[in-house]
mmCIF file of C-alpha atoms and ligand atoms in Angstrom:
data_model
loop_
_atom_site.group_PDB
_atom_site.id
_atom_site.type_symbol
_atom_site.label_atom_id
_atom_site.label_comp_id
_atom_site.label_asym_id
_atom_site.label_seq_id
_atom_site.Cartn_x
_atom_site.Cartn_y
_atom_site.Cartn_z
ATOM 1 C CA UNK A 3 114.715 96.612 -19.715
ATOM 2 C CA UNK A 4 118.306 97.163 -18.272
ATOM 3 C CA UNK A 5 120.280 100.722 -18.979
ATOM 4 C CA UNK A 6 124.037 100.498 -19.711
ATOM 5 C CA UNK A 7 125.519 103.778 -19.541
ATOM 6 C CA UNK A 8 128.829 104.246 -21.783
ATOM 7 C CA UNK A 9 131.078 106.829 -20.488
ATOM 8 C CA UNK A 10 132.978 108.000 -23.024
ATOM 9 C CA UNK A 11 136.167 110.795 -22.165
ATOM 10 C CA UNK A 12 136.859 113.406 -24.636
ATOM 11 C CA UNK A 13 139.329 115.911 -25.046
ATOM 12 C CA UNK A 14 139.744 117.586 -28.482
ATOM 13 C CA UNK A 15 138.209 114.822 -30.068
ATOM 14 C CA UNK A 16 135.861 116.364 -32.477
ATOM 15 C CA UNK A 17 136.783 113.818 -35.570
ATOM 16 C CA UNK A 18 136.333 111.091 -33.254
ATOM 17 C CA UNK A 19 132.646 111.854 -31.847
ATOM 18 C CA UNK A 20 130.724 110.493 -34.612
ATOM 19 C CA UNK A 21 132.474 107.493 -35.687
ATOM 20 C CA UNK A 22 132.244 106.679 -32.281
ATOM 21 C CA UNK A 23 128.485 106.997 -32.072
ATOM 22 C CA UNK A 24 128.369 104.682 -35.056
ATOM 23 C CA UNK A 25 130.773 102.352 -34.224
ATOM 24 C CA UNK A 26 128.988 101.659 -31.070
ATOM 25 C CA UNK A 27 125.201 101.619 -32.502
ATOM 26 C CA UNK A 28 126.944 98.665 -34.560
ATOM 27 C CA UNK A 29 126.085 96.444 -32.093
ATOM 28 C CA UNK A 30 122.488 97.928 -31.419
ATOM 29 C CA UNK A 31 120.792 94.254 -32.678
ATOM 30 C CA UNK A 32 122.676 92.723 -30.062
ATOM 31 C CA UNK A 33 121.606 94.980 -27.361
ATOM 32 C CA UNK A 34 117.667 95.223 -28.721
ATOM 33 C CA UNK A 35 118.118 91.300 -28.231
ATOM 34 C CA UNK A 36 119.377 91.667 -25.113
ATOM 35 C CA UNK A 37 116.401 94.172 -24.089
ATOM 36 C CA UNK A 38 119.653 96.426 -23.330
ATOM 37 C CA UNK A 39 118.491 100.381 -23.296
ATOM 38 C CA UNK A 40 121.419 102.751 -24.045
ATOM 39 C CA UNK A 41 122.924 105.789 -22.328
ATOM 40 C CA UNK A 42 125.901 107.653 -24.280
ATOM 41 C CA UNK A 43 128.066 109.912 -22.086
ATOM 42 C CA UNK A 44 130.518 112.140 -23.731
ATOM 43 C CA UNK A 45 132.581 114.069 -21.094
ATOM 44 C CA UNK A 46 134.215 116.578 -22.541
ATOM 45 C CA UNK A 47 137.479 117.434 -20.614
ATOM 46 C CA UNK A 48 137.533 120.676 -21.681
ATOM 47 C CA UNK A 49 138.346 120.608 -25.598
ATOM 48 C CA UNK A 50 139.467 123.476 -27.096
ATOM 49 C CA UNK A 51 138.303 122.338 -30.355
ATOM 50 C CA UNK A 52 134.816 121.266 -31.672
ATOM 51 C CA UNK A 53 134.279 118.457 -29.746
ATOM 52 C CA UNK A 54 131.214 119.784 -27.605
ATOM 53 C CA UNK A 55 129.795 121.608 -31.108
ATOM 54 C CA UNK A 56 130.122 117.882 -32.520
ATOM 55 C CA UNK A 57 128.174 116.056 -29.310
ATOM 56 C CA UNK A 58 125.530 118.814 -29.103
ATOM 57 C CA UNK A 59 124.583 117.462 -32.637
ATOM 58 C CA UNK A 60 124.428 114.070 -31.951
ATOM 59 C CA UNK A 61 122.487 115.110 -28.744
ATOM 60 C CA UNK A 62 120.129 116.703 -31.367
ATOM 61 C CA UNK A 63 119.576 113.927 -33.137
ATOM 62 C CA UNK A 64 119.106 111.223 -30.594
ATOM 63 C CA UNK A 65 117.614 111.570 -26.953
ATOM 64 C CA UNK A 66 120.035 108.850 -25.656
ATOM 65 C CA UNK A 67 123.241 111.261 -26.200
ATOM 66 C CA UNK A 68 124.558 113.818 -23.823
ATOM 67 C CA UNK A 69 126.883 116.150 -22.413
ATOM 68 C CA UNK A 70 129.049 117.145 -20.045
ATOM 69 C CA UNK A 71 131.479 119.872 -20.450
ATOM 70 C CA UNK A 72 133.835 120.913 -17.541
ATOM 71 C CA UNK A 73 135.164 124.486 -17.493
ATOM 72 C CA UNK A 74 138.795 123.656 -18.076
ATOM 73 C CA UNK A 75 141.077 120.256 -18.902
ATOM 74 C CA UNK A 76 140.941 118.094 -15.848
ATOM 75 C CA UNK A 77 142.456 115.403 -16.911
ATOM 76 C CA UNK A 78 141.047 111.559 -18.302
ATOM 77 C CA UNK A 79 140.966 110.862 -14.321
ATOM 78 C CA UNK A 80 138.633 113.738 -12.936
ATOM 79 C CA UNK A 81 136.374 112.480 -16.783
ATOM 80 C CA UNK A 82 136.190 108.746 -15.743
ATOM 81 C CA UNK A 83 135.151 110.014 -11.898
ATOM 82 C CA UNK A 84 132.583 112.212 -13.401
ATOM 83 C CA UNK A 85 130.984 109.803 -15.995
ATOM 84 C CA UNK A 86 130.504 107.003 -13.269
ATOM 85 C CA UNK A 87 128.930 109.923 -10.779
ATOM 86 C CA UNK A 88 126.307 110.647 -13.866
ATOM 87 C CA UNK A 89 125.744 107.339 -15.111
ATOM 88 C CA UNK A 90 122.509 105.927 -14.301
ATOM 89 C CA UNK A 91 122.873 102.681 -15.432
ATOM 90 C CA UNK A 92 122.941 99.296 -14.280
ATOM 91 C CA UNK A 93 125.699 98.645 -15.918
ATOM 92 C CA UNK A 94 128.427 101.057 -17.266
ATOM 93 C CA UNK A 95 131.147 100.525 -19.115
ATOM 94 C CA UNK A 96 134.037 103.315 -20.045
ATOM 95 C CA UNK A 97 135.285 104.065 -23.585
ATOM 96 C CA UNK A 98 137.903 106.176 -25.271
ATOM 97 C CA UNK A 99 136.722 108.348 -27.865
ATOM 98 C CA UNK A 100 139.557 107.221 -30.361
ATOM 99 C CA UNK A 101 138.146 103.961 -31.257
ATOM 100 C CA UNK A 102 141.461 102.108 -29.317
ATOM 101 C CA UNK A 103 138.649 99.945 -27.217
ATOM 102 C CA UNK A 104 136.774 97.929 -29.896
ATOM 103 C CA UNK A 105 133.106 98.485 -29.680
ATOM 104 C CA UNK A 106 132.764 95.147 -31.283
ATOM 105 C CA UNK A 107 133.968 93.429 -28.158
ATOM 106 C CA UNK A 108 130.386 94.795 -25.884
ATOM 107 C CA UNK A 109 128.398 91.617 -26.471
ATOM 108 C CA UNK A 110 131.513 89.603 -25.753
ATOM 109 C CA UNK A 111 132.009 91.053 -22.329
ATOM 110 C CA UNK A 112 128.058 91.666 -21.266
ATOM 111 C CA UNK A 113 128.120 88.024 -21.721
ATOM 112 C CA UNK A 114 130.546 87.360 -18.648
ATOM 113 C CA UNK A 115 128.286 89.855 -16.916
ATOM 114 C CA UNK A 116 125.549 87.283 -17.639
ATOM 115 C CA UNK A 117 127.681 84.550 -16.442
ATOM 116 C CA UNK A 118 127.860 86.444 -13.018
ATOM 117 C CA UNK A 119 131.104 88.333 -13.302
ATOM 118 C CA UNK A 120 131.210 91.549 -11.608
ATOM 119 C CA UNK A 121 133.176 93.669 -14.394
ATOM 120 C CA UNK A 122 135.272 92.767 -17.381
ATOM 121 C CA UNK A 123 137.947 94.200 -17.973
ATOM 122 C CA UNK A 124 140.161 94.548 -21.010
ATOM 123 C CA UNK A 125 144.270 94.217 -21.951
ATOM 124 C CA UNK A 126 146.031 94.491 -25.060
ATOM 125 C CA UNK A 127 148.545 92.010 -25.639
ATOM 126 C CA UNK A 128 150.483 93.958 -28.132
ATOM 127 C CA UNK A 129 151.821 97.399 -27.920
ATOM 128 C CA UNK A 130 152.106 97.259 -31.420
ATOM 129 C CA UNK A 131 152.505 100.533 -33.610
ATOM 130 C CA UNK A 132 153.967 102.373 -30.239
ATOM 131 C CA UNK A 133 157.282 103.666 -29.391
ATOM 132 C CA UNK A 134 159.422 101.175 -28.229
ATOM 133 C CA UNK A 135 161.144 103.581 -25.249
ATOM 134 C CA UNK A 136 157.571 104.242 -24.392
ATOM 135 C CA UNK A 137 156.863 100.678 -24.464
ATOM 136 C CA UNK A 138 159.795 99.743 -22.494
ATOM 137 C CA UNK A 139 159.333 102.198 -19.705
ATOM 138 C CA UNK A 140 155.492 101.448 -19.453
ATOM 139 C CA UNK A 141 156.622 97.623 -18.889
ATOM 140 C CA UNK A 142 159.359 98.647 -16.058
ATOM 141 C CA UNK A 143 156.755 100.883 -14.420
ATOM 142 C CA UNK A 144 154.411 97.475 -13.991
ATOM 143 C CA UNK A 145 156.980 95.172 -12.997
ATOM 144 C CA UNK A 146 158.392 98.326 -10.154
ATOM 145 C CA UNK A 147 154.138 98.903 -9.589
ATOM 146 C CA UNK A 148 153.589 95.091 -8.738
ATOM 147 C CA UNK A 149 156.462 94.740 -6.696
ATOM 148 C CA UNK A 150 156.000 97.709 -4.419
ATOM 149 C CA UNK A 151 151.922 97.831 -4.173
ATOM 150 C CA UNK A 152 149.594 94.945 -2.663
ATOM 151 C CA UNK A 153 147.248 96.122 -5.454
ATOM 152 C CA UNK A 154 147.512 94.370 -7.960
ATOM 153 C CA UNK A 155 147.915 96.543 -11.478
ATOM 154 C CA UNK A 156 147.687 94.467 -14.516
ATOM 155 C CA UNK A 157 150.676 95.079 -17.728
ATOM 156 C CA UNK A 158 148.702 96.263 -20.545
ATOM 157 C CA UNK A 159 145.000 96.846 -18.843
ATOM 158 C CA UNK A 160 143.194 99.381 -20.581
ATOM 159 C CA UNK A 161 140.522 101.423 -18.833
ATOM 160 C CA UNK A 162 137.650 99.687 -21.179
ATOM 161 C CA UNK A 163 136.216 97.967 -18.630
ATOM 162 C CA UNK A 164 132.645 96.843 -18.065
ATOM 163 C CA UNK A 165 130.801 96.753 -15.024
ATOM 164 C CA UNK A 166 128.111 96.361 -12.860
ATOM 165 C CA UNK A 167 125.899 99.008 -10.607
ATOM 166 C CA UNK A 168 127.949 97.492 -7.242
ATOM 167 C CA UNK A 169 130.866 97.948 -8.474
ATOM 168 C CA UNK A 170 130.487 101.500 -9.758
ATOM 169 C CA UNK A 171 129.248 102.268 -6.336
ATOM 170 C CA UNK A 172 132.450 100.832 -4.896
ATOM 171 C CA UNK A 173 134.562 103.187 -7.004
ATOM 172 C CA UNK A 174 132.466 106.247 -6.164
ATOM 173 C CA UNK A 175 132.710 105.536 -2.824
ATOM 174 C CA UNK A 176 136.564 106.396 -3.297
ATOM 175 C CA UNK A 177 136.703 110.310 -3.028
ATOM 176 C CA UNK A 178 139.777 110.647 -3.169
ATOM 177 C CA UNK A 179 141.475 113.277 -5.090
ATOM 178 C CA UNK A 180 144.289 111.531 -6.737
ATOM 179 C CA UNK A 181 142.286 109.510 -8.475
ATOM 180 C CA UNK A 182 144.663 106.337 -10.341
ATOM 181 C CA UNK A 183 141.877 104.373 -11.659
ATOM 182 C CA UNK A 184 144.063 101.618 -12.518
ATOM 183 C CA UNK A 185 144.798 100.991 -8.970
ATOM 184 C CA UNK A 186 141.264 102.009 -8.219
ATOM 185 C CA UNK A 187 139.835 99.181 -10.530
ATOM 186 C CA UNK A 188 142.573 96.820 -8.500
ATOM 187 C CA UNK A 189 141.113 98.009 -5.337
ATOM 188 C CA UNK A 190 137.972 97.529 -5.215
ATOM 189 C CA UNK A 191 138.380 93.846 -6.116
ATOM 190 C CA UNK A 192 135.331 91.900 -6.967
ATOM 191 C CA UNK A 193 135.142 89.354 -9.335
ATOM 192 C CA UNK A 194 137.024 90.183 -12.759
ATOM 193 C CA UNK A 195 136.943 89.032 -16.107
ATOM 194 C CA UNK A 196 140.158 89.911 -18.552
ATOM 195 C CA UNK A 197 139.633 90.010 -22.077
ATOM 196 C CA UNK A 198 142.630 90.582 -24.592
ATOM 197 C CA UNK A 199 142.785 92.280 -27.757
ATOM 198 C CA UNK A 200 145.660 92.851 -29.972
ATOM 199 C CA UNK A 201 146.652 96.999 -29.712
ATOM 200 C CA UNK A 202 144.582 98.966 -32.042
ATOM 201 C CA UNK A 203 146.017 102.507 -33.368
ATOM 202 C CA UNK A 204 144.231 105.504 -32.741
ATOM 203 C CA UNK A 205 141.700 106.530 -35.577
ATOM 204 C CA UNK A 206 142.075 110.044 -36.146
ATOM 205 C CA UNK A 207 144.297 112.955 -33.668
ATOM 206 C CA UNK A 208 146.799 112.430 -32.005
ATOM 207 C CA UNK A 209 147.447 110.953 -28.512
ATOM 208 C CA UNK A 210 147.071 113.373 -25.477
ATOM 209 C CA UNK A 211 149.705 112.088 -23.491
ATOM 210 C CA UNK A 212 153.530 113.062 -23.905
ATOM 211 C CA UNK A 213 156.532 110.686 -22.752
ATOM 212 C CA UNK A 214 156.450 113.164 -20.025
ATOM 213 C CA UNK A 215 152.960 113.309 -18.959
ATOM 214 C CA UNK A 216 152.818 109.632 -17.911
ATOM 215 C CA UNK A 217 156.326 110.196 -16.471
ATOM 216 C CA UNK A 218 154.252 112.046 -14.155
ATOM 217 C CA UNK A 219 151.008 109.698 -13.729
ATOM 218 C CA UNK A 220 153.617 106.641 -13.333
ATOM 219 C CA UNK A 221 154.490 109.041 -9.804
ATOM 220 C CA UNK A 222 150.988 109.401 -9.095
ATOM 221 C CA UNK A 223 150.199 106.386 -9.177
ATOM 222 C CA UNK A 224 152.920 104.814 -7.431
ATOM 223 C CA UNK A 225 152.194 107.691 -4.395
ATOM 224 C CA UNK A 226 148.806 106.538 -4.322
ATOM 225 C CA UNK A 227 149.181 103.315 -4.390
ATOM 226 C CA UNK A 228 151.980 102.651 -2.446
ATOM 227 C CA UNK A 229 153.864 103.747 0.405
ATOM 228 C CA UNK A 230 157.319 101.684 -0.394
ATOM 229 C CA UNK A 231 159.240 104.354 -1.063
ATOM 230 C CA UNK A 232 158.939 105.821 2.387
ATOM 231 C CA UNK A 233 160.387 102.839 3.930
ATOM 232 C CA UNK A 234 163.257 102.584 1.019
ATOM 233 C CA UNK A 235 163.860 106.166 2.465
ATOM 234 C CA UNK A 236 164.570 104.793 5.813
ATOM 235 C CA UNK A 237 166.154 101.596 5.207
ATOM 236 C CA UNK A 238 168.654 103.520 3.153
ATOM 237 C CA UNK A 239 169.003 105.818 6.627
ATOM 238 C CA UNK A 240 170.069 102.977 8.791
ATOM 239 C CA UNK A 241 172.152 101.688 6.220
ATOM 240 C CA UNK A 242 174.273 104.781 5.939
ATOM 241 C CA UNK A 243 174.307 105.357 9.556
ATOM 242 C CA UNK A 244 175.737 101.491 9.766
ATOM 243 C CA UNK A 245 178.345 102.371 7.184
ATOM 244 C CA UNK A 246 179.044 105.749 8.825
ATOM 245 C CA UNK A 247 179.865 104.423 12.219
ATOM 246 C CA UNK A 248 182.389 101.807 10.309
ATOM 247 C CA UNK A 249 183.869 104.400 8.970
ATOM 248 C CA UNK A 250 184.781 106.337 12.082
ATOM 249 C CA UNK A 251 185.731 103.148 13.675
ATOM 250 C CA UNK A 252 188.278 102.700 11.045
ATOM 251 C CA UNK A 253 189.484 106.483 11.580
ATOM 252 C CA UNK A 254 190.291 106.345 15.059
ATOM 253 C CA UNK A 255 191.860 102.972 14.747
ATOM 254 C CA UNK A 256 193.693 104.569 11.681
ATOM 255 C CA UNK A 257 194.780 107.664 14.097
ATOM 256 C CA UNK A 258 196.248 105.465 16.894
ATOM 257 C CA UNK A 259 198.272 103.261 14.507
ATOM 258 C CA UNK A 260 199.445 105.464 11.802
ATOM 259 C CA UNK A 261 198.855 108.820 13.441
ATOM 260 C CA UNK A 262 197.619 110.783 10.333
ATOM 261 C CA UNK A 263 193.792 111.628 11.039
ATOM 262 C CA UNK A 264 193.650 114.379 7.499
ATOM 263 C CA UNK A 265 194.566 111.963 4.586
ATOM 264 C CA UNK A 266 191.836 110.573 2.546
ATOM 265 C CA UNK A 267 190.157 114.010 1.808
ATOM 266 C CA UNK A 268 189.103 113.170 -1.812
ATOM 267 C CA UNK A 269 187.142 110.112 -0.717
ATOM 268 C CA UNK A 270 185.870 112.667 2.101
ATOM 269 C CA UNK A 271 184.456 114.417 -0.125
ATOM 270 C CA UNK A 272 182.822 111.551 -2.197
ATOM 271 C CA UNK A 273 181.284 110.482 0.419
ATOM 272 C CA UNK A 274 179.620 114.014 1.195
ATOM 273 C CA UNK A 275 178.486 114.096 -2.007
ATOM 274 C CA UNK A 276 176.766 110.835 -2.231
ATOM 275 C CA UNK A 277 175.354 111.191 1.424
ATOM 276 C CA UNK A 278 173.984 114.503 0.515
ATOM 277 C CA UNK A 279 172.409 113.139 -2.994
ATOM 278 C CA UNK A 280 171.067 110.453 -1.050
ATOM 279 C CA UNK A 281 169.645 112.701 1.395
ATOM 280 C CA UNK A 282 167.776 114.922 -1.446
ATOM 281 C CA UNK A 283 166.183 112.129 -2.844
ATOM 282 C CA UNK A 284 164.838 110.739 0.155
ATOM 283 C CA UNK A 285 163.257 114.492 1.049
ATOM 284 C CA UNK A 286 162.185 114.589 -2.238
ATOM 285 C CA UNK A 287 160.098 110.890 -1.819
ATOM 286 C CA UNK A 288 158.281 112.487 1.585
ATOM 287 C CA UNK A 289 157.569 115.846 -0.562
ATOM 288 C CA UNK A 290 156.200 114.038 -2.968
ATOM 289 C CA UNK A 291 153.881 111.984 -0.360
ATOM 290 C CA UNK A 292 153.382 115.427 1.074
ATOM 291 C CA UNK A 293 152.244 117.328 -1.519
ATOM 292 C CA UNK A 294 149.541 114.483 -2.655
ATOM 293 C CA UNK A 295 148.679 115.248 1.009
ATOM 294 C CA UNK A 296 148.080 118.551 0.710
ATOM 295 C CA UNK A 297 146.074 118.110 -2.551
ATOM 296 C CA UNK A 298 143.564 115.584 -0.492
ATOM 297 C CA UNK A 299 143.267 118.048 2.342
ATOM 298 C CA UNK A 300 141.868 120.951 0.408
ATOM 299 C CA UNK A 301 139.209 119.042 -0.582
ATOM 300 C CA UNK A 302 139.179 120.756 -3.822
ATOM 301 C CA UNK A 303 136.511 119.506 -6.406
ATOM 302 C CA UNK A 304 137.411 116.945 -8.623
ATOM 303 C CA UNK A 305 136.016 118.742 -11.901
ATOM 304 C CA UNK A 306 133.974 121.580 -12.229
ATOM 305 C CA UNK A 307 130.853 121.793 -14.920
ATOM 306 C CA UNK A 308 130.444 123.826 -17.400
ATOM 307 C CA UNK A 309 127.663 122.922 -19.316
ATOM 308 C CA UNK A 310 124.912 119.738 -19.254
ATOM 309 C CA UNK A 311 122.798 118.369 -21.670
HETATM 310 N N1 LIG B 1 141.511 112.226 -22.500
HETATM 311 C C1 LIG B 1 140.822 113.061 -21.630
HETATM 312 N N2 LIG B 1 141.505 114.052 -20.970
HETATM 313 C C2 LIG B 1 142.860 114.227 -21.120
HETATM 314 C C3 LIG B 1 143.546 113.349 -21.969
HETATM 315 C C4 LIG B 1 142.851 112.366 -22.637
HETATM 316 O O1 LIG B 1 139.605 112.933 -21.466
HETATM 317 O O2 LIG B 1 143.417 115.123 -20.495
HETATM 318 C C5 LIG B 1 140.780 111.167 -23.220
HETATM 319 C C6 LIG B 1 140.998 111.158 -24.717
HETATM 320 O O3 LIG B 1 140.129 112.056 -25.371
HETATM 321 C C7 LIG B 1 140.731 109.727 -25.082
HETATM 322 C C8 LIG B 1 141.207 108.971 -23.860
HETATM 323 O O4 LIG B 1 141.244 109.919 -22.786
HETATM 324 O O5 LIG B 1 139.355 109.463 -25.289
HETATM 325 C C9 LIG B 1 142.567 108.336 -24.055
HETATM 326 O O6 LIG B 1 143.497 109.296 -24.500
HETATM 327 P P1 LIG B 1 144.567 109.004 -25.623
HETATM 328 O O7 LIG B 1 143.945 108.223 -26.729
HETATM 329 O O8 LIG B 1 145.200 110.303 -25.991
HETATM 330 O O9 LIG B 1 145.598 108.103 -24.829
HETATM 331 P P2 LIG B 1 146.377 106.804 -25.391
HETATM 332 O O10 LIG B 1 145.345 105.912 -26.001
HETATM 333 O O11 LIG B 1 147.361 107.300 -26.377
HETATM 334 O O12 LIG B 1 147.001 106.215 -24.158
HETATM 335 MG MG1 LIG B 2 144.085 106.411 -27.413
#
């Protein structure tokens, strides 16, 4: 018998648990066939709502369910890290609780696992039913991500991805605390099998992330993925300086001609203004590298637990 541990991240879920569980025992002939034993981990990223209540029943019910409840919201990151650190499995594959990663696509993907793949990995080809701004943006933040980061981060990849022991190992062996899994997954490399799937909506709830939320994970995981920007930072230095040193060549040619070294003090000013802009936005690219930094050298925890069943 094998163990395949499904890791499943939850935060204010509580309609979602059971059909989950259900969905997923679907496939249970399949697995029996496959003398496949199952592990069900619900991490529950601190729900305010009944979501733990909801998992301590299933737990209840069937020995193959548990818990994990952290003491606050860490976010789907610090849930995926912790799920792979508890799984015991030989193979594990992670979920979201909203029914957007088709259970019915398991024995699909366990069978490239049989054919010697090293994880399988899923996209949706559609971003059907989304917003189209949010659509749009997610598409520019691949093409920028691609272009700027020798890790290569697939348009589209969900994190439904199936995998074996060595390759969980490989991604625990990352500690780091800015944890972009999509890069991670990119990382680690081994040998990767894509499966796509038109979008499916979300069952029940609502989604957890606002236009502005994964403004902010787009930065994260450009940061820790790539360190382009610093160098745009200094290209755009010597570029100025090159422009600057024109610029006073022309003036003091200007002065010996024409004599008249103050005229020109609206485009002085321009040019102040723009330097100086460009001069904030490059601090702002190293304090942004900085602060991630910071963040890794505390050390801090990941997650912390709450409760364990
Ligand atoms: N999630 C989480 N912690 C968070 C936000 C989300 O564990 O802080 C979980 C959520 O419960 C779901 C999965 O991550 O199982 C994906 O979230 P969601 O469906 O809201 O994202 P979307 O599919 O809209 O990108
Ligand atoms: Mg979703």
């Amino acid at each position: 018998m094998s163990l395949l541990s499904i890791i499943v991240p939850c935060y204010n879920e509580e309609e979602n648990i059971a059909d989950f569980y259900h969905e997923v025992l679907k496939n249970s002939a399949f697995f029996e066939e496959k003398k496949i034993e199952l592990e069900m981990l619900y991490i529950d990223d601190g729900s305010k709502d009944g979501t733990a209540a909801e998992v301590k029943k299933l737990c209840a019910e069937d020995k193959r369910v548990h818990l994990l409840s952290f003491s606050r919201n860490f976010g789907k990151e610090a849930a995926i890290y912790a799920g792979l650190k508890k799984a015991k499995g030989d193979y594990a594959v992670l979920m979201d609780a909203d029914l957007q990663d088709p259970p019915a696509l398991l024995p699909e993907m366990y069978s490239y696992i049989e054919q010697g793949y090293d994880s399988v990995a899923t996209r949706r080809v559609t971003r059907k039913g989304e917003p189209v701004i949010r659509s749009f943006f997610a598409r520019l933040f691949y093409r920028l991500m691609n272009r700027i980061s020798k890790t290569e981060i697939v348009d589209g990849a969900r994190d439904y991805r199936l995998m074996t022991r060595q390759v969980v190992d490989a991604i625990l062996s990352m500690t780091e605390y800015n944890r972009f899994t999509k890069g991670i997954f990119g990382w680690v490399g081994f040998e990767t099998k894509w499966i796509e799937f038109e979008n499916v909506e979300r069952k029940k709830g609502e989604t957890k992330w606002s236009f502005w939320k994964l403004f902010l994970y787009s930065l994260d995981g450009i940061t820790a993925f790539s360190t382009m920007p610093l160098a745009v930072a200094s290209v755009m230095g010597v570029l100025f300086c090159i422009v600057a040193f024109l610029l006073i060549a022309v003036t003091i040619v200007r002065k010996l001609i024409f004599g008249d070294p103050t005229s020109g003090w609206p485009s002085l000013v321009c040019i102040i203004s723009l330097i100086s802009g460009v001069q904030l936005f490059c601090l702002g690219i190293v304090g942004q590298y900085l602060s991630k930094t910071y963040m890794e050298v505390k050390r801090r925890p990941v997650y912390l637990v709450k409760e364990e069943i």
